[in-house]
Short mmCIF file of C-alpha atoms and ligand atoms in Angstrom, two decimals:
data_model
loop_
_atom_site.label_atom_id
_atom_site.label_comp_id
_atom_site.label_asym_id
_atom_site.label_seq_id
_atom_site.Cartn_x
_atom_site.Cartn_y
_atom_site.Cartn_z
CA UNK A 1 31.98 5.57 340.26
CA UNK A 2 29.65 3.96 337.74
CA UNK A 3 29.74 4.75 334.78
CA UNK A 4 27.06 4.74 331.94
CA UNK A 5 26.69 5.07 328.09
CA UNK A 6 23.87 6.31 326.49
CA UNK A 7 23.49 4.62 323.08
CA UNK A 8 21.35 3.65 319.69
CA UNK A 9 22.94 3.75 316.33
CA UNK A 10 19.53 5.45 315.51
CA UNK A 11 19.61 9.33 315.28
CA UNK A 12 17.33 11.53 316.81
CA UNK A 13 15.75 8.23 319.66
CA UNK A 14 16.31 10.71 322.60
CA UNK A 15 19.60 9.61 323.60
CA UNK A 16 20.79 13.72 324.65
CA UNK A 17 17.53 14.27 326.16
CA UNK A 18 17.55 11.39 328.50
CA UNK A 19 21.40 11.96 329.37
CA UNK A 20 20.98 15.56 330.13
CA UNK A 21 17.33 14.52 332.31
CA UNK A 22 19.16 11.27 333.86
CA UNK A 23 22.64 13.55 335.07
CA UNK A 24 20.49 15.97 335.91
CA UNK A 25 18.10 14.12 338.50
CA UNK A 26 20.77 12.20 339.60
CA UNK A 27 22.31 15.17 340.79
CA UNK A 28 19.29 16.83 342.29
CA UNK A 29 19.41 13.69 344.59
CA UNK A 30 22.85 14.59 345.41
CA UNK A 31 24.98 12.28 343.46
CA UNK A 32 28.09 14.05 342.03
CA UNK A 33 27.55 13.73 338.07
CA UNK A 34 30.11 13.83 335.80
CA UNK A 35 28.80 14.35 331.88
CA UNK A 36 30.88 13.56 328.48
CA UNK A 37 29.35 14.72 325.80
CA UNK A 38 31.30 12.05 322.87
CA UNK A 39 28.71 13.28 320.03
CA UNK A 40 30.35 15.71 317.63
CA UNK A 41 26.83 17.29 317.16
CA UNK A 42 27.42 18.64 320.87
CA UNK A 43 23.62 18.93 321.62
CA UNK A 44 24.66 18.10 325.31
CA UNK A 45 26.73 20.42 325.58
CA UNK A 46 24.30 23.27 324.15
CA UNK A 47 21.76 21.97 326.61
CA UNK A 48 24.31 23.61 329.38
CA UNK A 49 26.24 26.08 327.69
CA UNK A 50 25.37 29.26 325.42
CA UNK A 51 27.32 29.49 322.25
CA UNK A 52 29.69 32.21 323.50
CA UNK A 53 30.65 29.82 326.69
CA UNK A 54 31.34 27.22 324.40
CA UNK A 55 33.42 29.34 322.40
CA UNK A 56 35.97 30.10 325.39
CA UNK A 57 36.15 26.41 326.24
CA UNK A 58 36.88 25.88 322.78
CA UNK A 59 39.83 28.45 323.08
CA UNK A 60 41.16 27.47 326.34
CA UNK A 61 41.56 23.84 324.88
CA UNK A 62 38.77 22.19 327.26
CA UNK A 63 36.74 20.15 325.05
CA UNK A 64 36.97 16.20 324.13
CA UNK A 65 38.50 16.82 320.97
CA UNK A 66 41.83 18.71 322.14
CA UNK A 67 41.80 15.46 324.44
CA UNK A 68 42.23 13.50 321.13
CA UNK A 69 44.34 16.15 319.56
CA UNK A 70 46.75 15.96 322.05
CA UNK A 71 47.20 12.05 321.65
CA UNK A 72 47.01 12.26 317.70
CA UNK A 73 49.41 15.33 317.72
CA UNK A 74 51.65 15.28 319.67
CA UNK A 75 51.21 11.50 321.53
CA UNK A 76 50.64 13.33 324.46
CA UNK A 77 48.59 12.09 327.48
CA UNK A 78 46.70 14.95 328.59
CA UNK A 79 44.95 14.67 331.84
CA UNK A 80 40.97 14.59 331.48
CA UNK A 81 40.79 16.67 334.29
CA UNK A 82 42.11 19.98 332.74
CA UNK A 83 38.77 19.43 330.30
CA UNK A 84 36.11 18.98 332.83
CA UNK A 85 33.71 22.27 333.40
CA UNK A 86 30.91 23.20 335.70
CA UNK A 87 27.96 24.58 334.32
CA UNK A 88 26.53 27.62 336.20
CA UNK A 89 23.02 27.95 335.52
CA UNK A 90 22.23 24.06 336.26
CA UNK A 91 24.28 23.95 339.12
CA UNK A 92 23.34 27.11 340.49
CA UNK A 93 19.70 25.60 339.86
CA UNK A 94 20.71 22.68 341.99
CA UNK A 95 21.70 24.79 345.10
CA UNK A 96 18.36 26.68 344.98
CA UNK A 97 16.69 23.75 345.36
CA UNK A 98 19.02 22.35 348.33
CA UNK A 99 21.04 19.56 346.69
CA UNK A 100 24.33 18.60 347.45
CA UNK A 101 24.54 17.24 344.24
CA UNK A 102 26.86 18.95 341.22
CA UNK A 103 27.01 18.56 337.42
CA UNK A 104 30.45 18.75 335.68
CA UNK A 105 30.48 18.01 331.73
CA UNK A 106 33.62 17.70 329.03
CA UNK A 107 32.16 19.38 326.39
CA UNK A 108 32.09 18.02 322.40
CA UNK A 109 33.67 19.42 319.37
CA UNK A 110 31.87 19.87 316.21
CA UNK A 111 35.54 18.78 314.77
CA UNK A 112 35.30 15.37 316.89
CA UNK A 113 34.38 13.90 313.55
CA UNK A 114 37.67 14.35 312.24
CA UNK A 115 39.13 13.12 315.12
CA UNK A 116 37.20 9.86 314.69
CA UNK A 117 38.46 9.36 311.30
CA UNK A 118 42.03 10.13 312.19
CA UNK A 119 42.06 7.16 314.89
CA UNK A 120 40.64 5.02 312.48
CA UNK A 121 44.53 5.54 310.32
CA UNK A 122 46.26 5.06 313.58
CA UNK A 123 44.89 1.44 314.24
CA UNK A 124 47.03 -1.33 312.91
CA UNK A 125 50.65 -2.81 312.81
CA UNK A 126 52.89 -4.92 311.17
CA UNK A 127 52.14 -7.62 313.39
CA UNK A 128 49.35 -9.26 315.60
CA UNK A 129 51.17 -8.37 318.30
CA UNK A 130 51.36 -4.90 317.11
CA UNK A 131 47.78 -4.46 316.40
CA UNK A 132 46.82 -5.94 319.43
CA UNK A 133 49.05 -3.74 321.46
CA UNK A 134 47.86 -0.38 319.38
CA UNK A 135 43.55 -1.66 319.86
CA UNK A 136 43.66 -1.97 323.24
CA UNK A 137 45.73 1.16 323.81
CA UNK A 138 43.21 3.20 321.21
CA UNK A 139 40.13 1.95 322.20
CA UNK A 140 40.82 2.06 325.87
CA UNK A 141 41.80 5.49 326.11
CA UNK A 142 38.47 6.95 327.64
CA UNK A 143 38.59 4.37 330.05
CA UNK A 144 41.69 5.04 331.57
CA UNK A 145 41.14 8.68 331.40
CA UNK A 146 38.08 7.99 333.86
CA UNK A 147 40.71 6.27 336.07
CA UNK A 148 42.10 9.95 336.85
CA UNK A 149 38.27 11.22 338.59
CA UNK A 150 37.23 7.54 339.57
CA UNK A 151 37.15 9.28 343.67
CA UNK A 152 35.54 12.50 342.19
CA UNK A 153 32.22 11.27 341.16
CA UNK A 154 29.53 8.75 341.77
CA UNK A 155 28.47 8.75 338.50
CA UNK A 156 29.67 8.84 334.83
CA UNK A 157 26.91 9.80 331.85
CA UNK A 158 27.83 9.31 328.32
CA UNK A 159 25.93 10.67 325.81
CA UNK A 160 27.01 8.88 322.06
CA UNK A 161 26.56 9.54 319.29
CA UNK A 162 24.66 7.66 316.44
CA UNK A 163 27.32 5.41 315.23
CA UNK A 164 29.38 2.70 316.44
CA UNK A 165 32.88 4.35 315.27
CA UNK A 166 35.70 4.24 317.65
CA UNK A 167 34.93 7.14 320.21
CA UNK A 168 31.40 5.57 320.57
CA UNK A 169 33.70 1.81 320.99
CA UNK A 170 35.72 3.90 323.55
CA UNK A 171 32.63 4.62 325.57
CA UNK A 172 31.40 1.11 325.37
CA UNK A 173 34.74 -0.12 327.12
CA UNK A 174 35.07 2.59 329.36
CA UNK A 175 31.42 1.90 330.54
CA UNK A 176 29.93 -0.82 333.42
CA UNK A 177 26.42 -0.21 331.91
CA UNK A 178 24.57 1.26 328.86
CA UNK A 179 21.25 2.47 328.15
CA UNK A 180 19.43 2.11 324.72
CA UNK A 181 16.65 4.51 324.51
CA UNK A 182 14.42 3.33 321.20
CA UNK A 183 11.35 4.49 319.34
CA UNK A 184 8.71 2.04 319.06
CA UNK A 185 8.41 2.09 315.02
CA UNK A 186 9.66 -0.76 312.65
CA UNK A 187 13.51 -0.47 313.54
CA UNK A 188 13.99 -0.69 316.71
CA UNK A 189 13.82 -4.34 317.23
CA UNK A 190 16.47 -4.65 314.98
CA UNK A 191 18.76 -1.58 315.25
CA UNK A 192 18.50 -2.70 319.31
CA UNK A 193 19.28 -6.45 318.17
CA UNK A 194 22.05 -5.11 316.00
CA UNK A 195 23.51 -2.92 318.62
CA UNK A 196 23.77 -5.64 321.55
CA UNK A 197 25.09 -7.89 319.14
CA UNK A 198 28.16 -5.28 318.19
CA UNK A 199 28.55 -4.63 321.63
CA UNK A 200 29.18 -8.71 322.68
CA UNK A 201 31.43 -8.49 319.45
CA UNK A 202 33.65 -5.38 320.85
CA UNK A 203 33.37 -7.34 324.54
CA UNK A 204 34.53 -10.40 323.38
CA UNK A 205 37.73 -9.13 320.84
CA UNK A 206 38.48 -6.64 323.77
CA UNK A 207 38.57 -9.23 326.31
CA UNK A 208 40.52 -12.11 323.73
CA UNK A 209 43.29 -9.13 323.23
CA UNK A 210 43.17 -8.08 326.69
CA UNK A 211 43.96 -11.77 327.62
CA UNK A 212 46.55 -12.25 325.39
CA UNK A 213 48.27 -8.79 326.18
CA UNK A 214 49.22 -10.13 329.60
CA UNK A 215 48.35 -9.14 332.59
CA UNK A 216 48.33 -5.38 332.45
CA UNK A 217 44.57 -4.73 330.58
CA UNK A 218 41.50 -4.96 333.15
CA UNK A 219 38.56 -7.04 331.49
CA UNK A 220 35.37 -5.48 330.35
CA UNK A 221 31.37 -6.55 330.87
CA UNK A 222 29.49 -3.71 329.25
CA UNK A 223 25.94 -4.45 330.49
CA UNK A 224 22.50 -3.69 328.92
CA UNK A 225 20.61 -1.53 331.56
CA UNK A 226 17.83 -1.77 329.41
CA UNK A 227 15.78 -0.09 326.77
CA UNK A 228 13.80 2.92 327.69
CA UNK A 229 11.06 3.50 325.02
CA UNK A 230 11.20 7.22 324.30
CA UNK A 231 8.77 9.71 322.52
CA UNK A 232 5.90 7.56 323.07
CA UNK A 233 2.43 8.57 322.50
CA UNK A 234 0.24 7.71 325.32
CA UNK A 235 -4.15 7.05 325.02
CA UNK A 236 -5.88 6.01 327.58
CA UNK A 237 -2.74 5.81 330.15
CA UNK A 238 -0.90 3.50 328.21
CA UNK A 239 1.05 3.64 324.49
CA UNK A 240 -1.14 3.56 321.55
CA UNK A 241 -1.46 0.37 319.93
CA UNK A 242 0.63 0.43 317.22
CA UNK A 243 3.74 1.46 319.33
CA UNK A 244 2.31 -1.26 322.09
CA UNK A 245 3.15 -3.83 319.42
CA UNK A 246 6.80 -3.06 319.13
CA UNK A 247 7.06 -2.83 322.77
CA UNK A 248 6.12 -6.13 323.69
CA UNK A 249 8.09 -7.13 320.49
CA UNK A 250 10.97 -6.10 322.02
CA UNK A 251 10.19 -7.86 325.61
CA UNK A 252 9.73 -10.62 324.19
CA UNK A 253 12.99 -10.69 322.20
CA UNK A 254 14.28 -10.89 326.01
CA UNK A 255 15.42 -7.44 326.13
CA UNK A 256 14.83 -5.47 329.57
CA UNK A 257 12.48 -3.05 328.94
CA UNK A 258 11.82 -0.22 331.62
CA UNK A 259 8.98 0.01 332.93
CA UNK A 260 8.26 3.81 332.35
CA UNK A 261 8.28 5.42 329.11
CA UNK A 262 9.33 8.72 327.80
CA UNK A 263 6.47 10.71 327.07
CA UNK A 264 6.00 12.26 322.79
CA UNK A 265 5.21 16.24 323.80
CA UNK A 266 7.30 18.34 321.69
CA UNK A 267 6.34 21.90 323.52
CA UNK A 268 8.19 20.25 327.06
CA UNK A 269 11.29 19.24 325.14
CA UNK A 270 11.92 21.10 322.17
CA UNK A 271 12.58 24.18 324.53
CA UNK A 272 15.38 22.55 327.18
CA UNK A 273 18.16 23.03 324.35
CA UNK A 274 18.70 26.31 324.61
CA UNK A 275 17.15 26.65 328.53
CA UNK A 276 20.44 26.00 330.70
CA UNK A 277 18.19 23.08 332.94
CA UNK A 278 16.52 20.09 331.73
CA UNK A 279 12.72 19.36 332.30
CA UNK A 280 13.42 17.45 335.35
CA UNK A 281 14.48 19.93 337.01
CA UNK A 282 12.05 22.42 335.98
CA UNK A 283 10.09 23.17 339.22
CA UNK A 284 7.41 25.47 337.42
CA UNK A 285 5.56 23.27 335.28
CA UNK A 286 2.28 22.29 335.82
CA UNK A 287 -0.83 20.31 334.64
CA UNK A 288 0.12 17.13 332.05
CA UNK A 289 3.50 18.61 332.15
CA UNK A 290 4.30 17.51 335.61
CA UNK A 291 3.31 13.96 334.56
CA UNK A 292 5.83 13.86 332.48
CA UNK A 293 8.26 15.39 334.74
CA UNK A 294 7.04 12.51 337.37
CA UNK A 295 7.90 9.89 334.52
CA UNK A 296 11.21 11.29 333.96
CA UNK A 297 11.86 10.58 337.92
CA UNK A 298 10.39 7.03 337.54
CA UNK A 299 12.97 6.60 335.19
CA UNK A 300 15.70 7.82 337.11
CA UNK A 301 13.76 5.39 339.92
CA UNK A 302 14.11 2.67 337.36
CA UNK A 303 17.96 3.40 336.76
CA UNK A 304 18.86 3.61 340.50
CA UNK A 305 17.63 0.61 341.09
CA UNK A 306 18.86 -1.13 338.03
CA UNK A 307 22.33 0.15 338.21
CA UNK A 308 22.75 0.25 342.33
CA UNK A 309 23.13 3.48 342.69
N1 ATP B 1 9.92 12.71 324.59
C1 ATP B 1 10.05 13.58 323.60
N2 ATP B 1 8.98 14.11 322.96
C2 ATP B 1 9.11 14.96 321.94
N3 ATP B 1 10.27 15.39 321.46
C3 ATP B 1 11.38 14.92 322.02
C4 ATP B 1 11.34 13.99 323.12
N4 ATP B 1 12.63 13.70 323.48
C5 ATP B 1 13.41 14.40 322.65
N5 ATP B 1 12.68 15.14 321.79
C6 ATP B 1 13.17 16.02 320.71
O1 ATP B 1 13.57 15.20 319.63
C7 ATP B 1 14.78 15.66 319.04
C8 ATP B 1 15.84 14.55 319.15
O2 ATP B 1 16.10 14.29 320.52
P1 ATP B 1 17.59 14.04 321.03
O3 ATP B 1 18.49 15.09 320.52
O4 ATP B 1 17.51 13.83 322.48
O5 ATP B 1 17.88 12.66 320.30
P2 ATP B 1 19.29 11.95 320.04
O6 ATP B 1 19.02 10.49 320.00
O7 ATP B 1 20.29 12.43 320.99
O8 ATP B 1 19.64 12.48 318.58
P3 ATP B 1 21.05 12.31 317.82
O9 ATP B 1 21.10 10.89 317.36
O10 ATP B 1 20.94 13.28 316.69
O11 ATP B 1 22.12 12.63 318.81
C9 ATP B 1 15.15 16.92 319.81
O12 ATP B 1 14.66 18.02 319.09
C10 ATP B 1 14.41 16.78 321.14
O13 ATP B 1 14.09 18.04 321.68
MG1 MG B 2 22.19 13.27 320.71
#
């Protein structure tokens, strides 16, 4: 089971678009996808769920954030599987068009944001050996709640959210690989820059604490997938020159850049939040929209490859 974060610090990059895309091709070429939807915004889960269907996993307790509460409340380990749903529409999508694949997702919580900054007061201690013993046990909790599905799926998606608080650190451990999808404009060289660097930082105190823990706490090696340029605006078959600059910018920084971009085109996208099935997987379209659907699978190409899947 791989699993793999979807990250930026930057809001609004593409980061939902390309996880719900990615999980969704993935499973259309029969890989059994499991989505966690970590951003308290819950744009994810919106792209599969109506608002009412939300609302009953809300009161049944099946969302990301009663995962949390139970730890915070009650210091209760409750099993990640009693959160994970299946999505009709997409999957029922899927089986028209003769995969074996399947989406499940654990939905987010608009209230995840308190939840963030009520770990934040539980990490510490009186001593190192304290606070090293109450990090690794916070900040690995996603990870070993993935331990309980590892035979269930092939592969994990984890949409973040724009910040590097401590559920987004939680996905970084818990992941083998991440994804940074960027803009080409001004920042991305260094919000990407900034990003890897946090992540070697988390790696690195992880690991040092892990080591001196004992035996009992696996190692991590988080690893950059790459950076997928996203709402790019193509002339002439290729990015316009402006954005071309910050592309190569960013190759040249040594960063792996995939080959395929995501295409600007706000009439595709701006519709799949509130359509039940991502573009990908949208067998109707036609004209320069099924380029873009064709770049979205050279992505997914790209990713396979990239991640041995
Ligand atoms: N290639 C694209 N072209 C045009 N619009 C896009 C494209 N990809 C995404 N969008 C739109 O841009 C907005 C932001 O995209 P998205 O929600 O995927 O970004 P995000 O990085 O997850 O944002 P956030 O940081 O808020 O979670 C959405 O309205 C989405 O529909
Ligand atoms: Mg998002």
């Amino acid at each position: 089971m791989k699993k793999i974060s979807i990250i930026n610090y930057k809001g609004g990059v593409g980061k939902t678009t390309l996880s719900a895309n990615l999980a969704s091709e993935l499973a259309f070429r029969n890989n059994r996808v499991l989505i966690v939807d970590l951003d308290p915004q819950a744009n994810l889960t919106f792209s599969f769920f109506k608002l009412p269907e939300w609302q009953q996993l809300d009161a049944d307790s099946k969302t990301i954030k009663h995962w949390y509460d139970a730890f915070l409340d009650e210091d209760r380990d409750m099993s990640l599987k009693e959160l994970i749903v299946t999505p009709d529409k997409v999957n029922n999508k899927l089986k028209a068009m003769n995969s074996t694949g399947s989406i499940d997702i654990i939905s987010s919580h608009l209230e995840l944001i308190n939840v963030d900054m009520e770990l934040a007061t539980r990490y510490g201690g009186n001593s190192d050996r304290t606070i090293r013993s109450s990090f690794l046990r916070l900040f690995s909790r996603l990870q070993n709640g993935l331990r309980e599905v590892e035979d269930d799926y092939d592969v994990v998606i984890i949409d973040c959210p724009p910040n590097f608080n401590i559920v987004t650190q939680n996905a970084i451990i818990a992941s083998d690989l991440y994804l940074v999808p960027a803009r080409p404009d001004v920042l991305s060289t260094i919000g990407i820059d900034q990003l890897v660097r946090h992540i070697d930082a988390l790696t690195v105190k992880y690991n040092d604490y892990a080591d001196s823990a004992g035996g009992s706490w696996e190692k991590i090696t988080p690893t950059i997938l790459g950076v997928i340029f996203t709402m790019v605006s193509i002339y002439d078959q290729q990015p316009i020159s402006t954005q071309r600059e910050f592309i190569t910018q960013v190759r040249r920084s040594g960063y792996s850049v995939f080959r395929t971009y995501m295409r600007d085109n706000k009439t595709l996208f701006a519709k799949s939040p509130d359509y039940g099935v991502p573009v990908v997987l949208d067998v109707d379209l036609t004209g320069i929209y099924l380029d873009i659907r064709k770049e979205l699978e050279d992505i997914v190409d790209e990713v396979q490859t990239k991640a041995g899947l």
